[in-house]
mmCIF file of C-alpha atoms and ligand atoms in Angstrom:
data_model
loop_
_atom_site.group_PDB
_atom_site.id
_atom_site.type_symbol
_atom_site.label_atom_id
_atom_site.label_comp_id
_atom_site.label_asym_id
_atom_site.label_seq_id
_atom_site.Cartn_x
_atom_site.Cartn_y
_atom_site.Cartn_z
ATOM 1 C CA MET A 1 112.416 104.004 113.952
ATOM 2 C CA SER A 2 110.959 101.352 111.360
ATOM 3 C CA SER A 3 110.107 103.944 108.698
ATOM 4 C CA TYR A 4 113.738 103.890 107.923
ATOM 5 C CA TRP A 5 113.539 100.769 106.307
ATOM 6 C CA PHE A 6 110.379 101.395 104.243
ATOM 7 C CA ALA A 7 110.424 104.965 103.775
ATOM 8 C CA GLY A 8 110.523 105.945 99.943
ATOM 9 C CA ARG A 9 110.041 102.293 98.885
ATOM 10 C CA THR A 10 107.083 100.965 96.449
ATOM 11 C CA ALA A 11 105.530 97.927 97.667
ATOM 12 C CA ILE A 12 103.320 95.405 95.105
ATOM 13 C CA LEU A 13 99.962 94.860 97.190
ATOM 14 C CA ALA A 14 99.250 91.505 95.393
ATOM 15 C CA THR A 15 95.695 91.551 95.782
ATOM 16 C CA MET A 16 92.504 91.943 93.888
ATOM 17 C CA HIS A 17 88.715 92.418 95.177
ATOM 18 C CA ARG A 18 89.670 96.041 96.065
ATOM 19 C CA LYS A 19 91.162 95.046 99.318
ATOM 20 C CA GLU A 20 93.735 97.579 99.034
ATOM 21 C CA ALA A 21 90.813 100.129 100.146
ATOM 22 C CA ALA A 22 91.487 98.715 103.533
ATOM 23 C CA ILE A 23 94.880 97.942 103.501
ATOM 24 C CA ALA A 24 97.016 101.148 101.478
ATOM 25 C CA PRO A 25 95.812 104.107 103.332
ATOM 26 C CA LEU A 26 96.698 102.676 106.633
ATOM 27 C CA LEU A 27 100.161 101.682 105.361
ATOM 28 C CA THR A 28 101.208 104.696 103.463
ATOM 29 C CA SER A 29 100.578 106.600 106.373
ATOM 30 C CA ALA A 30 102.487 104.916 108.615
ATOM 31 C CA PHE A 31 105.414 104.189 106.646
ATOM 32 C CA ALA A 32 105.642 106.778 103.469
ATOM 33 C CA LEU A 33 105.307 103.642 101.207
ATOM 34 C CA GLU A 34 104.043 103.917 97.586
ATOM 35 C CA ILE A 35 101.750 100.988 97.029
ATOM 36 C CA VAL A 36 101.133 99.874 93.758
ATOM 37 C CA VAL A 37 98.265 97.132 93.068
ATOM 38 C CA PRO A 38 99.199 95.597 89.789
ATOM 39 C CA ASP A 39 96.474 95.474 86.764
ATOM 40 C CA GLY A 40 94.993 91.977 86.715
ATOM 41 C CA PHE A 41 96.935 90.254 89.247
ATOM 42 C CA ASP A 42 94.719 87.155 89.676
ATOM 43 C CA SER A 43 94.682 86.215 93.102
ATOM 44 C CA ASP A 44 91.877 83.515 92.259
ATOM 45 C CA GLN A 45 94.383 81.244 90.996
ATOM 46 C CA PHE A 46 95.453 80.780 94.873
ATOM 47 C CA GLY A 47 92.147 79.636 95.774
ATOM 48 C CA THR A 48 88.557 80.923 96.311
ATOM 49 C CA PHE A 49 86.057 80.953 98.850
ATOM 50 C CA THR A 50 83.304 79.401 96.525
ATOM 51 C CA ARG A 51 83.506 75.913 95.982
ATOM 52 C CA ASP A 52 84.742 76.390 92.294
ATOM 53 C CA ILE A 53 88.621 76.447 93.046
ATOM 54 C CA LYS A 54 90.240 74.911 96.237
ATOM 55 C CA ARG A 55 92.334 76.807 98.379
ATOM 56 C CA PRO A 56 95.777 75.479 98.279
ATOM 57 C CA ALA A 57 97.451 75.212 101.853
ATOM 58 C CA ASP A 58 97.037 77.228 105.297
ATOM 59 C CA GLN A 59 96.764 81.463 105.227
ATOM 60 C CA LEU A 60 100.223 82.215 106.071
ATOM 61 C CA ALA A 61 101.547 79.862 103.171
ATOM 62 C CA THR A 62 98.988 81.190 100.554
ATOM 63 C CA ALA A 63 99.702 84.713 101.542
ATOM 64 C CA ARG A 64 103.314 83.934 100.869
ATOM 65 C CA LEU A 65 102.668 82.188 97.580
ATOM 66 C CA LYS A 66 100.776 85.447 96.586
ATOM 67 C CA ALA A 67 103.619 87.539 97.587
ATOM 68 C CA MET A 68 106.256 85.771 96.037
ATOM 69 C CA HIS A 69 104.248 85.477 92.671
ATOM 70 C CA ALA A 70 104.006 89.395 92.517
ATOM 71 C CA LEU A 71 107.799 89.629 93.447
ATOM 72 C CA GLU A 72 108.732 87.277 90.572
ATOM 73 C CA HIS A 73 106.514 88.691 88.163
ATOM 74 C CA LEU A 74 106.685 92.614 88.626
ATOM 75 C CA GLY A 75 109.335 92.987 91.215
ATOM 76 C CA ALA A 76 111.943 93.733 88.768
ATOM 77 C CA ALA A 77 109.460 95.782 86.440
ATOM 78 C CA LEU A 78 108.885 97.971 89.376
ATOM 79 C CA GLY A 79 112.313 97.977 91.330
ATOM 80 C CA THR A 80 111.136 96.645 94.148
ATOM 81 C CA GLU A 81 111.685 93.504 96.481
ATOM 82 C CA LEU A 82 108.607 94.732 98.875
ATOM 83 C CA ALA A 83 105.292 93.093 98.733
ATOM 84 C CA ILE A 84 102.266 92.888 100.601
ATOM 85 C CA ALA A 85 99.316 90.028 100.301
ATOM 86 C CA SER A 86 96.524 89.339 102.417
ATOM 87 C CA GLU A 87 94.364 86.216 103.399
ATOM 88 C CA GLY A 88 91.056 85.644 104.921
ATOM 89 C CA SER A 89 89.451 82.510 106.351
ATOM 90 C CA PHE A 90 86.145 81.786 107.978
ATOM 91 C CA GLY A 91 84.896 79.021 110.256
ATOM 92 C CA PRO A 92 83.570 78.149 113.376
ATOM 93 C CA HIS A 93 85.087 79.717 116.655
ATOM 94 C CA PRO A 94 87.295 77.411 118.065
ATOM 95 C CA LEU A 95 85.524 78.027 121.749
ATOM 96 C CA MET A 96 82.127 78.458 120.608
ATOM 97 C CA PRO A 97 81.327 76.167 117.405
ATOM 98 C CA TYR A 98 77.778 77.929 116.820
ATOM 99 C CA VAL A 99 79.633 81.384 115.950
ATOM 100 C CA PRO A 100 81.605 82.188 112.724
ATOM 101 C CA LEU A 101 84.949 83.294 113.389
ATOM 102 C CA ASN A 102 86.675 85.746 110.324
ATOM 103 C CA ARG A 103 90.453 85.486 110.534
ATOM 104 C CA GLU A 104 92.424 87.895 108.666
ATOM 105 C CA LEU A 105 96.088 88.169 107.829
ATOM 106 C CA VAL A 106 98.074 90.605 106.146
ATOM 107 C CA LEU A 107 101.805 89.871 105.322
ATOM 108 C CA LEU A 108 104.568 91.759 104.308
ATOM 109 C CA VAL A 109 107.578 90.116 102.622
ATOM 110 C CA ASP A 110 110.810 92.420 102.206
ATOM 111 C CA ARG A 111 113.373 90.389 100.145
ATOM 112 C CA ARG A 112 115.935 92.845 100.861
ATOM 113 C CA HIS A 113 116.216 92.665 104.392
ATOM 114 C CA GLY A 114 115.078 89.232 104.487
ATOM 115 C CA LEU A 115 111.707 90.221 106.412
ATOM 116 C CA GLU A 116 108.342 88.646 106.887
ATOM 117 C CA ILE A 117 105.920 89.795 109.089
ATOM 118 C CA ALA A 118 102.177 89.071 109.518
ATOM 119 C CA GLY A 119 99.413 91.236 111.065
ATOM 120 C CA HIS A 120 96.557 89.258 112.322
ATOM 121 C CA ALA A 121 93.180 89.923 113.073
ATOM 122 C CA ALA A 122 90.191 87.172 114.313
ATOM 123 C CA THR A 123 86.804 88.973 115.008
ATOM 124 C CA PRO A 124 83.097 87.212 114.974
ATOM 125 C CA ASP A 125 81.805 90.263 113.430
ATOM 126 C CA THR A 126 81.172 88.809 110.048
ATOM 127 C CA ASN A 127 78.139 87.542 108.337
ATOM 128 C CA TYR A 128 79.712 84.457 107.169
ATOM 129 C CA SER A 129 76.818 82.051 106.190
ATOM 130 C CA HIS A 130 75.189 79.683 104.427
ATOM 131 C CA GLN A 131 71.862 77.769 103.527
ATOM 132 C CA GLN A 132 69.884 75.500 101.463
ATOM 133 C CA VAL A 133 66.446 77.076 100.304
ATOM 134 C CA ASP A 134 63.689 75.540 98.126
ATOM 135 C CA SER A 135 61.338 78.376 98.233
ATOM 136 C CA LEU A 136 62.044 82.083 96.974
ATOM 137 C CA GLU A 137 60.422 83.270 100.467
ATOM 138 C CA ALA A 138 63.333 81.444 102.251
ATOM 139 C CA ALA A 139 66.016 82.934 100.146
ATOM 140 C CA LEU A 140 64.855 86.228 100.913
ATOM 141 C CA LYS A 141 64.957 85.683 104.380
ATOM 142 C CA PHE A 142 68.637 84.525 104.238
ATOM 143 C CA ALA A 143 69.362 87.484 102.189
ATOM 144 C CA GLN A 144 67.742 89.614 104.853
ATOM 145 C CA SER A 145 69.650 88.066 107.735
ATOM 146 C CA ALA A 146 72.959 87.944 105.656
ATOM 147 C CA GLY A 147 73.008 91.840 105.242
ATOM 148 C CA PHE A 148 72.118 91.777 101.668
ATOM 149 C CA PRO A 149 71.953 94.134 99.538
ATOM 150 C CA SER A 150 75.174 96.163 101.090
ATOM 151 C CA HIS A 151 76.856 92.520 101.111
ATOM 152 C CA GLY A 152 77.104 90.473 98.226
ATOM 153 C CA LEU A 153 75.621 86.891 97.665
ATOM 154 C CA VAL A 154 76.459 83.922 95.920
ATOM 155 C CA VAL A 155 73.610 81.523 94.505
ATOM 156 C CA MET A 156 74.422 77.955 92.923
ATOM 157 C CA PRO A 157 72.144 74.515 92.644
ATOM 158 C CA ALA A 158 72.332 72.657 95.646
ATOM 159 C CA ALA A 159 74.121 69.697 94.214
ATOM 160 C CA GLU A 160 77.837 69.489 94.485
ATOM 161 C CA GLY A 161 79.753 69.329 91.071
ATOM 162 C CA SER A 162 77.365 71.719 89.368
ATOM 163 C CA ASP A 163 78.055 73.534 86.122
ATOM 164 C CA PRO A 164 80.365 76.723 86.857
ATOM 165 C CA THR A 165 78.124 78.948 84.556
ATOM 166 C CA GLU A 166 75.173 78.066 87.342
ATOM 167 C CA ILE A 167 77.259 79.837 90.218
ATOM 168 C CA HIS A 168 76.331 83.230 90.454
ATOM 169 C CA LYS A 169 78.665 85.550 92.486
ATOM 170 C CA GLY A 170 78.568 89.040 93.619
ATOM 171 C CA ILE A 171 74.792 89.905 93.675
ATOM 172 C CA THR A 172 74.005 93.120 94.983
ATOM 173 C CA GLN A 173 70.491 93.785 93.344
ATOM 174 C CA GLU A 174 67.154 92.606 94.630
ATOM 175 C CA ASP A 175 65.596 91.732 91.283
ATOM 176 C CA GLN A 176 68.581 90.094 90.168
ATOM 177 C CA PHE A 177 68.776 87.827 93.197
ATOM 178 C CA ARG A 178 65.032 86.778 92.821
ATOM 179 C CA GLU A 179 65.717 86.301 88.923
ATOM 180 C CA ILE A 180 68.639 83.765 89.547
ATOM 181 C CA VAL A 181 66.991 82.130 92.718
ATOM 182 C CA THR A 182 63.859 81.395 90.712
ATOM 183 C CA ALA A 183 65.810 79.995 87.901
ATOM 184 C CA THR A 184 67.838 78.050 89.774
ATOM 185 C CA LEU A 185 64.778 76.592 92.080
ATOM 186 C CA LYS A 186 63.112 75.970 88.615
ATOM 187 C CA ARG A 187 65.890 73.792 87.272
ATOM 188 C CA HIS A 188 67.074 72.148 90.523
ATOM 189 C CA GLY A 189 64.678 72.194 93.136
ATOM 190 C CA ARG A 190 66.754 73.301 95.657
ATOM 191 C CA ALA A 191 69.231 76.266 95.685
ATOM 192 C CA HIS A 192 72.605 76.662 97.843
ATOM 193 C CA LEU A 193 73.055 80.225 99.102
ATOM 194 C CA GLU A 194 75.999 81.759 100.510
ATOM 195 C CA THR A 195 77.436 85.255 101.576
ATOM 196 C CA ASP A 196 80.020 86.412 99.099
ATOM 197 C CA MET A 197 83.360 86.762 101.336
ATOM 198 C CA ARG A 198 85.274 88.798 98.336
ATOM 199 C CA ALA A 199 86.448 91.974 100.162
ATOM 200 C CA MET A 200 84.347 94.449 97.648
ATOM 201 C CA MET A 201 81.636 92.497 98.384
ATOM 202 C CA ASN A 202 81.527 92.482 102.033
ATOM 203 C CA PRO A 203 82.218 95.770 104.031
ATOM 204 C CA THR A 204 82.261 94.264 107.207
ATOM 205 C CA ARG A 205 85.287 91.679 105.888
ATOM 206 C CA MET A 206 86.660 94.898 104.653
ATOM 207 C CA LYS A 207 86.851 96.178 108.399
ATOM 208 C CA ALA A 208 88.527 92.933 109.583
ATOM 209 C CA ILE A 209 91.188 93.472 107.116
ATOM 210 C CA ALA A 210 91.914 96.892 108.079
ATOM 211 C CA LEU A 211 92.214 95.554 111.995
ATOM 212 C CA ALA A 212 94.802 93.267 110.473
ATOM 213 C CA THR A 213 96.570 95.750 108.863
ATOM 214 C CA GLN A 214 96.641 97.558 112.058
ATOM 215 C CA ASP A 215 98.181 94.898 113.869
ATOM 216 C CA LEU A 216 101.070 94.390 111.199
ATOM 217 C CA ILE A 217 101.935 98.596 111.304
ATOM 218 C CA ARG A 218 101.839 97.948 115.107
ATOM 219 C CA LYS A 219 104.253 94.796 114.782
ATOM 220 C CA LEU A 220 106.501 96.840 112.170
ATOM 221 C CA GLN A 221 106.594 99.581 114.732
ATOM 222 C CA GLN A 222 108.670 97.503 117.128
ATOM 223 C CA THR A 223 112.052 97.329 116.408
ATOM 224 C CA CYS A 224 114.461 94.990 117.898
ATOM 225 C CA PRO A 225 116.583 96.690 120.803
ATOM 226 C CA GLN A 226 120.114 95.289 119.162
ATOM 227 C CA CYS A 227 119.677 95.135 115.490
ATOM 228 C CA HIS A 228 116.499 97.701 115.282
ATOM 229 C CA ALA A 229 114.718 95.437 112.549
ATOM 230 C CA PRO A 230 111.052 95.873 112.544
ATOM 231 C CA GLY A 231 108.957 93.143 113.466
ATOM 232 C CA PHE A 232 110.128 92.519 117.449
ATOM 233 C CA ASP A 233 107.220 90.758 118.553
ATOM 234 C CA VAL A 234 105.855 88.181 121.247
ATOM 235 C CA GLY A 235 106.884 85.006 120.340
ATOM 236 C CA ASP A 236 105.993 82.949 123.324
ATOM 237 C CA ARG A 237 103.926 83.635 126.364
ATOM 238 C CA GLN A 238 104.844 82.044 129.736
ATOM 239 C CA PRO A 239 101.823 81.411 132.216
ATOM 240 C CA GLY A 240 101.635 81.445 136.167
ATOM 241 C CA LEU A 241 100.518 85.213 136.920
ATOM 242 C CA PRO A 242 99.717 84.890 140.539
ATOM 243 C CA CYS A 243 96.254 84.682 141.928
ATOM 244 C CA ALA A 244 95.366 88.201 144.126
ATOM 245 C CA LEU A 245 94.283 85.955 146.633
ATOM 246 C CA CYS A 246 96.286 82.978 147.307
ATOM 247 C CA HIS A 247 99.330 83.720 144.945
ATOM 248 C CA ALA A 248 98.900 80.434 143.330
ATOM 249 C CA PRO A 249 100.110 80.364 139.884
ATOM 250 C CA THR A 250 97.239 80.953 137.040
ATOM 251 C CA SER A 251 96.874 80.074 133.466
ATOM 252 C CA LEU A 252 97.243 83.944 132.772
ATOM 253 C CA THR A 253 100.490 85.642 131.348
ATOM 254 C CA LEU A 254 103.490 86.069 133.685
ATOM 255 C CA ALA A 255 106.130 86.816 131.082
ATOM 256 C CA ALA A 256 106.009 87.618 127.436
ATOM 257 C CA LEU A 257 109.368 86.284 125.365
ATOM 258 C CA TYR A 258 110.297 88.961 122.746
ATOM 259 C CA ARG A 259 112.176 87.537 119.901
ATOM 260 C CA CYS A 260 113.718 89.103 116.981
ATOM 261 C CA ALA A 261 113.538 87.226 113.742
ATOM 262 C CA GLN A 262 116.433 89.108 112.111
ATOM 263 C CA CYS A 263 119.497 88.452 114.796
ATOM 264 C CA GLY A 264 118.023 86.197 117.334
ATOM 265 C CA PHE A 265 118.009 88.699 120.158
ATOM 266 C CA THR A 266 115.257 87.693 122.980
ATOM 267 C CA GLU A 267 113.978 89.716 125.682
ATOM 268 C CA THR A 268 111.466 88.433 128.513
ATOM 269 C CA VAL A 269 108.788 91.062 130.125
ATOM 270 C CA ARG A 270 107.166 90.377 133.178
ATOM 271 C CA TYR A 271 103.697 91.032 133.604
ATOM 272 C CA PRO A 272 103.051 92.142 129.463
ATOM 273 C CA ASP A 273 99.149 92.772 130.289
ATOM 274 C CA GLY A 274 100.236 95.449 133.052
ATOM 275 C CA GLN A 275 98.734 93.493 135.949
ATOM 276 C CA ASP A 276 100.835 91.713 138.822
ATOM 277 C CA PHE A 277 98.136 89.483 139.892
ATOM 278 C CA ALA A 278 95.350 87.668 138.478
ATOM 279 C CA ASP A 279 91.640 87.920 139.163
ATOM 280 C CA PRO A 280 90.755 84.724 141.920
ATOM 281 C CA ALA A 281 88.186 84.086 138.929
ATOM 282 C CA HIS A 282 90.923 82.580 137.254
ATOM 283 C CA CYS A 283 92.272 80.384 139.867
ATOM 284 C CA ALA A 284 91.804 76.814 140.328
ATOM 285 C CA TYR A 285 91.957 77.143 143.871
ATOM 286 C CA CYS A 286 89.961 80.177 144.839
ATOM 287 C CA ASN A 287 87.424 79.355 141.970
ATOM 288 C CA PRO A 288 87.385 75.686 141.216
HETATM 289 ZN ZN1 LIG B 301 117.540 92.179 116.341
HETATM 290 ZN ZN1 LIG B 302 93.537 81.596 144.497
#
């Protein structure tokens, strides 16, 4: 049981923007962990979604930086070597470029056991978008399509490199939105609007963070048959599931290779998706 690794321990949740609302209850109920959210942890120093601070590295590297930073500064004071960090990204869906995709990652770093395990979620359920407008009417139309006011918005001048004091985040009131858009249009002619993707401004994103947390919990609960370390998960998938009609190998998964990051134990599981044959729709011969 992986709860043995975590029960009674304290984990620092290296986050701001109230992401703990999505992450903490799920983890505490799964592992009897105590989760501490440090006051004034400035995760924005690791980059923000709006263009004021550039993000440094990929999602995993950024989450790792946050977790390490928290452990370095607070680990000793809190007597813990366990930290959790989360990181999201937004961009076009790899297969459908017009569909936005929200990827969320929740990372657990356990320095006592040398563990680093990440839960993932990828969902097209996001309001992520931006638009340049030259009228209040167009701005209000964008706001409506972006789920405002339950989802926050960002307003700034349309030109890059503008004055940071003219970047207004976290707008959730319609009169405030009208006022800022009107002032920006008056001064600059055009305004750049975008959805505020910070978790506390975006209930849809909160749901995606909860999904990634559930994925992390699932992985933590899968333990290595040899050394019992948590995080025994699929490292590689081998294609070749035979077609149900002609038995030719397809691109669907025939076997999943599980690997333990702690002791290196591997296990091959055939037919991991619970089916012995592929639908002929996936067959290059039956359905060319
Ligand atoms: Zn192992
Ligand atoms: Zn076939």
